[in-house]
JSON list of C-alpha atoms in Angstrom, two decimals:
[
{"chain": "A", "resi": 4, "resn": "MET", "atom": "CA", "xyz": [-6.78, -24.50, -11.84]},
{"chain": "A", "resi": 5, "resn": "GLN", "atom": "CA", "xyz": [-7.39, -26.09, -8.44]},
{"chain": "A", "resi": 6, "resn": "SER", "atom": "CA", "xyz": [-11.23, -24.97, -7.08]},
{"chain": "A", "resi": 7, "resn": "PRO", "atom": "CA", "xyz": [-11.19, -22.46, -4.70]},
{"chain": "A", "resi": 8, "resn": "ASP", "atom": "CA", "xyz": [-10.75, -23.34, -1.32]},
{"chain": "A", "resi": 9, "resn": "THR", "atom": "CA", "xyz": [-14.62, -23.87, 1.24]},
{"chain": "A", "resi": 10, "resn": "ARG", "atom": "CA", "xyz": [-12.53, -22.28, 4.09]},
{"chain": "A", "resi": 11, "resn": "LEU", "atom": "CA", "xyz": [-12.02, -19.66, 2.20]},
{"chain": "A", "resi": 12, "resn": "THR", "atom": "CA", "xyz": [-15.13, -19.88, -0.52]},
{"chain": "A", "resi": 13, "resn": "SER", "atom": "CA", "xyz": [-16.96, -19.32, 3.14]},
{"chain": "A", "resi": 14, "resn": "TYR", "atom": "CA", "xyz": [-16.47, -15.53, 3.16]},
{"chain": "A", "resi": 15, "resn": "ILE", "atom": "CA", "xyz": [-18.40, -14.87, 0.44]},
{"chain": "A", "resi": 16, "resn": "PRO", "atom": "CA", "xyz": [-20.91, -13.55, 2.06]},
{"chain": "A", "resi": 17, "resn": "VAL", "atom": "CA", "xyz": [-18.88, -11.71, 4.31]},
{"chain": "A", "resi": 18, "resn": "ALA", "atom": "CA", "xyz": [-17.32, -10.04, 1.22]},
{"chain": "A", "resi": 19, "resn": "ASP", "atom": "CA", "xyz": [-21.00, -9.44, -0.17]},
{"chain": "A", "resi": 20, "resn": "MET", "atom": "CA", "xyz": [-22.14, -7.88, 3.21]},
{"chain": "A", "resi": 21, "resn": "ILE", "atom": "CA", "xyz": [-20.03, -5.80, 3.36]},
{"chain": "A", "resi": 22, "resn": "ALA", "atom": "CA", "xyz": [-20.17, -4.13, -0.34]},
{"chain": "A", "resi": 23, "resn": "SER", "atom": "CA", "xyz": [-23.86, -4.14, -0.05]},
{"chain": "A", "resi": 24, "resn": "THR", "atom": "CA", "xyz": [-23.08, -2.08, 2.91]},
{"chain": "A", "resi": 25, "resn": "PHE", "atom": "CA", "xyz": [-20.38, -0.05, 2.17]},
{"chain": "A", "resi": 26, "resn": "GLY", "atom": "CA", "xyz": [-22.17, 1.09, -1.77]},
{"chain": "A", "resi": 27, "resn": "LYS", "atom": "CA", "xyz": [-20.54, 0.14, -5.60]},
{"chain": "A", "resi": 28, "resn": "HIS", "atom": "CA", "xyz": [-17.65, 2.00, -4.47]},
{"chain": "A", "resi": 29, "resn": "CYS", "atom": "CA", "xyz": [-16.77, -0.50, -2.14]},
{"chain": "A", "resi": 30, "resn": "GLU", "atom": "CA", "xyz": [-14.94, -3.86, -3.65]},
{"chain": "A", "resi": 31, "resn": "VAL", "atom": "CA", "xyz": [-13.91, -6.42, -1.56]},
{"chain": "A", "resi": 32, "resn": "VAL", "atom": "CA", "xyz": [-11.71, -9.58, -3.14]},
{"chain": "A", "resi": 33, "resn": "ILE", "atom": "CA", "xyz": [-11.10, -12.93, -1.53]},
{"chain": "A", "resi": 34, "resn": "HIS", "atom": "CA", "xyz": [-7.22, -14.26, -1.96]},
{"chain": "A", "resi": 35, "resn": "ASP", "atom": "CA", "xyz": [-6.31, -17.90, -2.32]},
{"chain": "A", "resi": 36, "resn": "LEU", "atom": "CA", "xyz": [-2.72, -17.55, -0.41]},
{"chain": "A", "resi": 37, "resn": "SER", "atom": "CA", "xyz": [-2.03, -21.64, -1.56]},
{"chain": "A", "resi": 38, "resn": "ARG", "atom": "CA", "xyz": [-1.62, -20.84, -4.75]},
{"chain": "A", "resi": 39, "resn": "PRO", "atom": "CA", "xyz": [-0.21, -16.88, -5.35]},
{"chain": "A", "resi": 40, "resn": "GLN", "atom": "CA", "xyz": [-0.22, -16.79, -8.50]},
{"chain": "A", "resi": 41, "resn": "ASN", "atom": "CA", "xyz": [-3.89, -17.15, -9.30]},
{"chain": "A", "resi": 42, "resn": "SER", "atom": "CA", "xyz": [-5.09, -15.46, -5.90]},
{"chain": "A", "resi": 43, "resn": "VAL", "atom": "CA", "xyz": [-8.13, -13.81, -5.95]},
{"chain": "A", "resi": 44, "resn": "ILE", "atom": "CA", "xyz": [-11.37, -16.69, -6.16]},
{"chain": "A", "resi": 45, "resn": "TYR", "atom": "CA", "xyz": [-14.11, -13.87, -5.57]},
{"chain": "A", "resi": 46, "resn": "ALA", "atom": "CA", "xyz": [-14.68, -9.91, -6.40]},
{"chain": "A", "resi": 47, "resn": "VAL", "atom": "CA", "xyz": [-17.98, -8.27, -5.57]},
{"chain": "A", "resi": 48, "resn": "ASN", "atom": "CA", "xyz": [-17.96, -4.71, -7.23]},
{"chain": "A", "resi": 49, "resn": "ASN", "atom": "CA", "xyz": [-14.53, -4.90, -9.13]},
{"chain": "A", "resi": 50, "resn": "HIS", "atom": "CA", "xyz": [-14.71, -2.24, -11.46]},
{"chain": "A", "resi": 51, "resn": "VAL", "atom": "CA", "xyz": [-13.81, 0.06, -8.17]},
{"chain": "A", "resi": 52, "resn": "THR", "atom": "CA", "xyz": [-9.72, -1.69, -9.44]},
{"chain": "A", "resi": 53, "resn": "GLY", "atom": "CA", "xyz": [-10.38, -4.40, -11.99]},
{"chain": "A", "resi": 54, "resn": "ARG", "atom": "CA", "xyz": [-9.39, -7.16, -9.91]},
{"chain": "A", "resi": 55, "resn": "GLN", "atom": "CA", "xyz": [-10.42, -10.32, -12.23]},
{"chain": "A", "resi": 56, "resn": "VAL", "atom": "CA", "xyz": [-10.91, -14.24, -10.49]},
{"chain": "A", "resi": 57, "resn": "GLY", "atom": "CA", "xyz": [-7.54, -15.98, -11.41]},
{"chain": "A", "resi": 58, "resn": "GLN", "atom": "CA", "xyz": [-5.24, -12.60, -10.78]},
{"chain": "A", "resi": 59, "resn": "SER", "atom": "CA", "xyz": [-2.63, -12.67, -8.28]},
{"chain": "A", "resi": 60, "resn": "PHE", "atom": "CA", "xyz": [-2.37, -10.06, -5.03]},
{"chain": "A", "resi": 61, "resn": "ASP", "atom": "CA", "xyz": [-0.66, -6.80, -5.78]},
{"chain": "A", "resi": 62, "resn": "HIS", "atom": "CA", "xyz": [0.40, -5.32, -2.19]},
{"chain": "A", "resi": 63, "resn": "LEU", "atom": "CA", "xyz": [0.05, -8.21, 0.30]},
{"chain": "A", "resi": 64, "resn": "ILE", "atom": "CA", "xyz": [3.43, -7.93, 0.71]},
{"chain": "A", "resi": 65, "resn": "LYS", "atom": "CA", "xyz": [4.92, -4.16, 0.56]},
{"chain": "A", "resi": 66, "resn": "GLN", "atom": "CA", "xyz": [1.75, -1.81, 2.14]},
{"chain": "A", "resi": 67, "resn": "VAL", "atom": "CA", "xyz": [0.68, -5.06, 3.76]},
{"chain": "A", "resi": 68, "resn": "LEU", "atom": "CA", "xyz": [2.94, -6.76, 5.52]},
{"chain": "A", "resi": 69, "resn": "LEU", "atom": "CA", "xyz": [5.79, -4.56, 5.77]},
{"chain": "A", "resi": 70, "resn": "SER", "atom": "CA", "xyz": [3.52, -1.40, 7.06]},
{"chain": "A", "resi": 71, "resn": "LYS", "atom": "CA", "xyz": [4.43, -0.10, 10.18]},
{"chain": "A", "resi": 72, "resn": "GLN", "atom": "CA", "xyz": [0.82, -0.69, 10.89]},
{"chain": "A", "resi": 73, "resn": "PHE", "atom": "CA", "xyz": [0.47, -4.04, 10.38]},
{"chain": "A", "resi": 74, "resn": "LYS", "atom": "CA", "xyz": [-0.89, -5.82, 14.10]},
{"chain": "A", "resi": 75, "resn": "GLY", "atom": "CA", "xyz": [-3.57, -8.31, 14.86]},
{"chain": "A", "resi": 76, "resn": "ASP", "atom": "CA", "xyz": [-3.02, -9.75, 11.26]},
{"chain": "A", "resi": 77, "resn": "MET", "atom": "CA", "xyz": [-4.55, -7.01, 9.75]},
{"chain": "A", "resi": 78, "resn": "THR", "atom": "CA", "xyz": [-3.50, -3.55, 8.73]},
{"chain": "A", "resi": 79, "resn": "ALA", "atom": "CA", "xyz": [-5.98, -0.90, 7.40]},
{"chain": "A", "resi": 80, "resn": "ASN", "atom": "CA", "xyz": [-6.87, 2.55, 5.50]},
{"chain": "A", "resi": 81, "resn": "TYR", "atom": "CA", "xyz": [-3.24, 2.31, 2.73]},
{"chain": "A", "resi": 82, "resn": "LYS", "atom": "CA", "xyz": [-3.89, 4.13, -0.18]},
{"chain": "A", "resi": 83, "resn": "THR", "atom": "CA", "xyz": [-3.42, 2.64, -3.51]},
{"chain": "A", "resi": 84, "resn": "VAL", "atom": "CA", "xyz": [-3.84, 3.83, -7.16]},
{"chain": "A", "resi": 85, "resn": "THR", "atom": "CA", "xyz": [-5.62, 2.51, -9.83]},
{"chain": "A", "resi": 86, "resn": "GLU", "atom": "CA", "xyz": [-4.33, 2.13, -13.19]},
{"chain": "A", "resi": 87, "resn": "ASP", "atom": "CA", "xyz": [-6.76, 5.55, -14.18]},
{"chain": "A", "resi": 88, "resn": "GLY", "atom": "CA", "xyz": [-5.33, 7.24, -11.64]},
{"chain": "A", "resi": 89, "resn": "ARG", "atom": "CA", "xyz": [-7.97, 6.83, -8.88]},
{"chain": "A", "resi": 90, "resn": "GLU", "atom": "CA", "xyz": [-6.38, 6.84, -5.00]},
{"chain": "A", "resi": 91, "resn": "VAL", "atom": "CA", "xyz": [-8.15, 4.08, -3.44]},
{"chain": "A", "resi": 92, "resn": "LYS", "atom": "CA", "xyz": [-7.89, 2.88, 0.51]},
{"chain": "A", "resi": 93, "resn": "SER", "atom": "CA", "xyz": [-7.67, 0.16, 1.44]},
{"chain": "A", "resi": 94, "resn": "SER", "atom": "CA", "xyz": [-7.90, -2.96, 4.11]},
{"chain": "A", "resi": 95, "resn": "THR", "atom": "CA", "xyz": [-6.51, -6.12, 4.54]},
{"chain": "A", "resi": 96, "resn": "ALA", "atom": "CA", "xyz": [-6.63, -9.10, 6.74]},
{"chain": "A", "resi": 97, "resn": "LEU", "atom": "CA", "xyz": [-5.45, -12.54, 6.78]},
{"chain": "A", "resi": 98, "resn": "ILE", "atom": "CA", "xyz": [-7.30, -15.57, 7.45]},
{"chain": "A", "resi": 99, "resn": "ARG", "atom": "CA", "xyz": [-5.85, -18.44, 9.14]},
{"chain": "A", "resi": 100, "resn": "ASP", "atom": "CA", "xyz": [-7.16, -21.71, 9.10]},
{"chain": "A", "resi": 101, "resn": "PRO", "atom": "CA", "xyz": [-7.46, -23.13, 12.83]},
{"chain": "A", "resi": 102, "resn": "THR", "atom": "CA", "xyz": [-3.85, -24.75, 12.59]},
{"chain": "A", "resi": 103, "resn": "GLY", "atom": "CA", "xyz": [-2.54, -21.05, 12.34]},
{"chain": "A", "resi": 104, "resn": "GLU", "atom": "CA", "xyz": [-1.44, -21.81, 9.46]},
{"chain": "A", "resi": 105, "resn": "VAL", "atom": "CA", "xyz": [-2.63, -18.15, 7.27]},
{"chain": "A", "resi": 106, "resn": "ILE", "atom": "CA", "xyz": [-4.33, -19.40, 3.82]},
{"chain": "A", "resi": 107, "resn": "GLY", "atom": "CA", "xyz": [-5.74, -15.99, 2.28]},
{"chain": "A", "resi": 108, "resn": "ALA", "atom": "CA", "xyz": [-6.51, -12.72, 2.50]},
{"chain": "A", "resi": 109, "resn": "LEU", "atom": "CA", "xyz": [-9.46, -10.27, 2.28]},
{"chain": "A", "resi": 110, "resn": "CYS", "atom": "CA", "xyz": [-9.31, -7.35, 0.68]},
{"chain": "A", "resi": 111, "resn": "ILE", "atom": "CA", "xyz": [-11.16, -3.84, 0.82]},
{"chain": "A", "resi": 112, "resn": "ASN", "atom": "CA", "xyz": [-10.86, -1.25, -1.51]},
{"chain": "A", "resi": 113, "resn": "TYR", "atom": "CA", "xyz": [-12.43, 2.13, -1.13]},
{"chain": "A", "resi": 114, "resn": "ASP", "atom": "CA", "xyz": [-12.91, 3.99, -4.71]},
{"chain": "A", "resi": 115, "resn": "LEU", "atom": "CA", "xyz": [-11.99, 8.24, -2.85]},
{"chain": "A", "resi": 116, "resn": "SER", "atom": "CA", "xyz": [-12.80, 9.59, -5.84]},
{"chain": "A", "resi": 117, "resn": "ALA", "atom": "CA", "xyz": [-16.48, 9.73, -5.83]},
{"chain": "A", "resi": 118, "resn": "MET", "atom": "CA", "xyz": [-15.86, 11.95, -2.39]},
{"chain": "A", "resi": 119, "resn": "GLY", "atom": "CA", "xyz": [-14.01, 13.61, -4.26]},
{"chain": "A", "resi": 120, "resn": "PRO", "atom": "CA", "xyz": [-15.31, 17.51, -3.79]},
{"chain": "A", "resi": 121, "resn": "ILE", "atom": "CA", "xyz": [-16.03, 16.51, -0.27]},
{"chain": "A", "resi": 122, "resn": "LYS", "atom": "CA", "xyz": [-12.36, 15.82, 0.17]},
{"chain": "A", "resi": 123, "resn": "ALA", "atom": "CA", "xyz": [-11.03, 18.85, -1.52]},
{"chain": "A", "resi": 124, "resn": "PHE", "atom": "CA", "xyz": [-12.72, 21.11, 1.04]},
{"chain": "A", "resi": 125, "resn": "LEU", "atom": "CA", "xyz": [-11.78, 19.30, 4.32]},
{"chain": "A", "resi": 126, "resn": "ASP", "atom": "CA", "xyz": [-8.33, 19.15, 3.09]},
{"chain": "A", "resi": 127, "resn": "ASP", "atom": "CA", "xyz": [-8.43, 22.89, 2.72]},
{"chain": "A", "resi": 128, "resn": "PHE", "atom": "CA", "xyz": [-10.32, 23.58, 5.53]},
{"chain": "A", "resi": 129, "resn": "LEU", "atom": "CA", "xyz": [-8.92, 21.45, 8.09]},
{"chain": "A", "resi": 130, "resn": "PRO", "atom": "CA", "xyz": [-5.40, 21.37, 6.86]},
{"chain": "A", "resi": 131, "resn": "VAL", "atom": "CA", "xyz": [-2.33, 19.79, 9.17]},
{"chain": "A", "resi": 132, "resn": "GLU", "atom": "CA", "xyz": [1.36, 19.30, 9.15]},
{"chain": "A", "resi": 133, "resn": "ALA", "atom": "CA", "xyz": [2.40, 15.74, 8.73]},
{"chain": "A", "resi": 134, "resn": "GLU", "atom": "CA", "xyz": [4.25, 13.76, 11.39]},
{"chain": "A", "resi": 135, "resn": "PRO", "atom": "CA", "xyz": [7.78, 12.85, 9.88]},
{"chain": "A", "resi": 136, "resn": "GLU", "atom": "CA", "xyz": [7.60, 9.04, 8.45]},
{"chain": "A", "resi": 137, "resn": "ALA", "atom": "CA", "xyz": [9.16, 6.77, 10.97]},
{"chain": "A", "resi": 138, "resn": "PRO", "atom": "CA", "xyz": [12.34, 4.49, 10.00]},
{"chain": "A", "resi": 139, "resn": "ALA", "atom": "CA", "xyz": [10.90, 1.46, 8.54]},
{"chain": "A", "resi": 140, "resn": "SER", "atom": "CA", "xyz": [11.62, -1.18, 11.11]},
{"chain": "A", "resi": 141, "resn": "ALA", "atom": "CA", "xyz": [11.94, -5.25, 10.01]},
{"chain": "A", "resi": 142, "resn": "PRO", "atom": "CA", "xyz": [10.09, -7.14, 9.49]},
{"chain": "A", "resi": 143, "resn": "VAL", "atom": "CA", "xyz": [8.38, -9.22, 12.67]},
{"chain": "A", "resi": 144, "resn": "GLU", "atom": "CA", "xyz": [9.22, -13.25, 12.68]},
{"chain": "A", "resi": 145, "resn": "ASN", "atom": "CA", "xyz": [5.68, -14.53, 11.54]},
{"chain": "A", "resi": 146, "resn": "VAL", "atom": "CA", "xyz": [6.13, -11.89, 8.34]},
{"chain": "A", "resi": 147, "resn": "VAL", "atom": "CA", "xyz": [9.00, -13.76, 7.93]},
{"chain": "A", "resi": 148, "resn": "GLU", "atom": "CA", "xyz": [7.33, -17.44, 8.21]},
{"chain": "A", "resi": 149, "resn": "ILE", "atom": "CA", "xyz": [3.88, -16.07, 5.84]},
{"chain": "A", "resi": 150, "resn": "VAL", "atom": "CA", "xyz": [6.41, -15.43, 2.78]},
{"chain": "A", "resi": 151, "resn": "ASP", "atom": "CA", "xyz": [8.30, -18.08, 2.86]},
{"chain": "A", "resi": 152, "resn": "ASP", "atom": "CA", "xyz": [5.14, -20.10, 2.33]},
{"chain": "A", "resi": 153, "resn": "LEU", "atom": "CA", "xyz": [4.10, -18.67, -0.09]},
{"chain": "A", "resi": 154, "resn": "ILE", "atom": "CA", "xyz": [7.80, -18.85, -1.80]},
{"chain": "A", "resi": 155, "resn": "GLU", "atom": "CA", "xyz": [7.00, -22.35, -1.21]},
{"chain": "A", "resi": 156, "resn": "LYS", "atom": "CA", "xyz": [3.69, -21.85, -2.62]},
{"chain": "A", "resi": 157, "resn": "ILE", "atom": "CA", "xyz": [4.90, -20.16, -5.70]},
{"chain": "A", "resi": 158, "resn": "ILE", "atom": "CA", "xyz": [7.83, -22.32, -6.19]},
{"chain": "A", "resi": 159, "resn": "ALA", "atom": "CA", "xyz": [5.88, -25.12, -5.95]},
{"chain": "A", "resi": 160, "resn": "GLN", "atom": "CA", "xyz": [3.39, -24.24, -8.70]},
{"chain": "A", "resi": 161, "resn": "ALA", "atom": "CA", "xyz": [6.05, -24.91, -10.91]},
{"chain": "A", "resi": 162, "resn": "ASP", "atom": "CA", "xyz": [8.51, -28.10, -12.26]},
{"chain": "A", "resi": 163, "resn": "THR", "atom": "CA", "xyz": [11.83, -26.67, -10.81]},
{"chain": "A", "resi": 164, "resn": "ALA", "atom": "CA", "xyz": [13.60, -30.06, -12.41]},
{"chain": "A", "resi": 165, "resn": "ALA", "atom": "CA", "xyz": [13.20, -29.25, -15.48]},
{"chain": "A", "resi": 166, "resn": "MET", "atom": "CA", "xyz": [12.89, -24.91, -15.71]},
{"chain": "A", "resi": 167, "resn": "LYS", "atom": "CA", "xyz": [14.55, -23.50, -18.27]},
{"chain": "A", "resi": 168, "resn": "LYS", "atom": "CA", "xyz": [16.49, -20.19, -17.24]},
{"chain": "A", "resi": 169, "resn": "ARG", "atom": "CA", "xyz": [13.52, -18.34, -19.31]},
{"chain": "A", "resi": 170, "resn": "GLU", "atom": "CA", "xyz": [11.33, -19.93, -17.12]},
{"chain": "A", "resi": 171, "resn": "LYS", "atom": "CA", "xyz": [12.96, -19.91, -13.81]},
{"chain": "A", "resi": 172, "resn": "ILE", "atom": "CA", "xyz": [13.59, -15.45, -14.96]},
{"chain": "A", "resi": 173, "resn": "ARG", "atom": "CA", "xyz": [10.29, -15.16, -15.43]},
{"chain": "A", "resi": 174, "resn": "LEU", "atom": "CA", "xyz": [9.27, -16.50, -12.07]},
{"chain": "A", "resi": 175, "resn": "ILE", "atom": "CA", "xyz": [11.99, -15.03, -10.14]},
{"chain": "A", "resi": 176, "resn": "ALA", "atom": "CA", "xyz": [10.39, -11.61, -12.26]},
{"chain": "A", "resi": 177, "resn": "PHE", "atom": "CA", "xyz": [6.91, -12.50, -10.29]},
{"chain": "A", "resi": 178, "resn": "MET", "atom": "CA", "xyz": [8.76, -12.66, -6.90]},
{"chain": "A", "resi": 179, "resn": "GLU", "atom": "CA", "xyz": [9.87, -9.21, -7.57]},
{"chain": "A", "resi": 180, "resn": "SER", "atom": "CA", "xyz": [6.85, -7.71, -8.13]},
{"chain": "A", "resi": 181, "resn": "LYS", "atom": "CA", "xyz": [5.24, -9.08, -5.28]},
{"chain": "A", "resi": 182, "resn": "GLY", "atom": "CA", "xyz": [7.70, -7.34, -3.46]},
{"chain": "A", "resi": 183, "resn": "ILE", "atom": "CA", "xyz": [9.35, -11.26, -2.13]},
{"chain": "A", "resi": 184, "resn": "PHE", "atom": "CA", "xyz": [12.97, -9.86, -2.30]},
{"chain": "A", "resi": 185, "resn": "LEU", "atom": "CA", "xyz": [12.26, -6.88, 0.04]},
{"chain": "A", "resi": 186, "resn": "ILE", "atom": "CA", "xyz": [12.24, -10.07, 2.73]},
{"chain": "A", "resi": 187, "resn": "LYS", "atom": "CA", "xyz": [15.68, -11.35, 4.57]},
{"chain": "A", "resi": 188, "resn": "GLY", "atom": "CA", "xyz": [16.77, -14.16, 3.95]},
{"chain": "A", "resi": 189, "resn": "ALA", "atom": "CA", "xyz": [14.19, -14.43, 1.17]},
{"chain": "A", "resi": 190, "resn": "MET", "atom": "CA", "xyz": [16.96, -14.11, -1.66]},
{"chain": "A", "resi": 191, "resn": "ASP", "atom": "CA", "xyz": [19.00, -17.72, 0.12]},
{"chain": "A", "resi": 192, "resn": "LYS", "atom": "CA", "xyz": [15.38, -19.75, -0.27]},
{"chain": "A", "resi": 193, "resn": "VAL", "atom": "CA", "xyz": [14.25, -18.57, -3.60]},
{"chain": "A", "resi": 194, "resn": "ALA", "atom": "CA", "xyz": [18.63, -20.24, -5.08]},
{"chain": "A", "resi": 195, "resn": "ALA", "atom": "CA", "xyz": [18.44, -23.14, -2.46]},
{"chain": "A", "resi": 196, "resn": "ARG", "atom": "CA", "xyz": [14.82, -24.10, -3.61]},
{"chain": "A", "resi": 197, "resn": "LEU", "atom": "CA", "xyz": [15.30, -23.17, -7.68]},
{"chain": "A", "resi": 198, "resn": "GLY", "atom": "CA", "xyz": [19.21, -24.85, -7.43]},
{"chain": "A", "resi": 199, "resn": "ILE", "atom": "CA", "xyz": [20.35, -21.89, -9.03]},
{"chain": "A", "resi": 200, "resn": "SER", "atom": "CA", "xyz": [23.57, -20.07, -6.75]},
{"chain": "A", "resi": 201, "resn": "LYS", "atom": "CA", "xyz": [22.37, -16.52, -4.80]},
{"chain": "A", "resi": 202, "resn": "VAL", "atom": "CA", "xyz": [24.40, -14.64, -7.38]},
{"chain": "A", "resi": 203, "resn": "THR", "atom": "CA", "xyz": [22.95, -16.07, -10.04]},
{"chain": "A", "resi": 204, "resn": "VAL", "atom": "CA", "xyz": [19.57, -14.68, -9.00]},
{"chain": "A", "resi": 205, "resn": "TYR", "atom": "CA", "xyz": [21.50, -12.06, -8.95]},
{"chain": "A", "resi": 206, "resn": "SER", "atom": "CA", "xyz": [22.33, -11.60, -12.33]},
{"chain": "A", "resi": 207, "resn": "TYR", "atom": "CA", "xyz": [18.75, -12.79, -13.16]},
{"chain": "A", "resi": 208, "resn": "LEU", "atom": "CA", "xyz": [17.75, -9.23, -11.45]},
{"chain": "A", "resi": 209, "resn": "ASP", "atom": "CA", "xyz": [19.53, -7.44, -13.16]},
{"chain": "A", "resi": 210, "resn": "GLU", "atom": "CA", "xyz": [18.33, -8.63, -16.08]},
{"chain": "A", "resi": 211, "resn": "ILE", "atom": "CA", "xyz": [14.77, -7.58, -15.52]},
{"chain": "A", "resi": 212, "resn": "LYS", "atom": "CA", "xyz": [15.76, -4.81, -14.53]},
{"chain": "A", "resi": 213, "resn": "LYS", "atom": "CA", "xyz": [17.67, -3.64, -17.33]},
{"chain": "A", "resi": 214, "resn": "ASN", "atom": "CA", "xyz": [13.89, -5.67, -20.01]},
{"chain": "A", "resi": 215, "resn": "LYS", "atom": "CA", "xyz": [12.21, -3.38, -18.16]},
{"chain": "A", "resi": 216, "resn": "ALA", "atom": "CA", "xyz": [14.30, 0.14, -18.53]},
{"chain": "A", "resi": 217, "resn": "ARG", "atom": "CA", "xyz": [13.62, -0.64, -22.49]}
]
């Protein structure tokens, strides 16, 4: 595995400061998006979600880039749920290099279960009617560019010329799980980069769904 980008490891003191400021229920994770399959390069207080160095990102596309709240390279205060059912308040900011290319992300995950009794009291005392959710808008242009770059980096880590069908399906399953195909044009780009037709990508996705359903 390649060494972490020093431009990103320079954010480790920032991550430690945030975690120290907000305490043991606050997890901070740094991602290196030049290696999407193994993007986590640092995690402090990782007992919150169990994030480990060498794991991949989970919510970057579905809950950050495609959020209607995504603005100024960040989405704040979106909800995620841990495998054991705890609610977590999360925020993610992109990290760019001096040329403007997205190279990483800084994520904060705060475990709300510690505030359960306080939250229950406030929910009971201050009920409000939720506003109807606005229809999802098309992703802004820079989001498409970010995901196009992720596709390139994901596929760049594989030897496409020597890949067998099983390996292509595994790669497509990874991209599907991360929300890559929610972005317009992603299907065509992946097909072209893998040297297969768009119809073949669809057939692989069908196979992946059938295997999940078993």
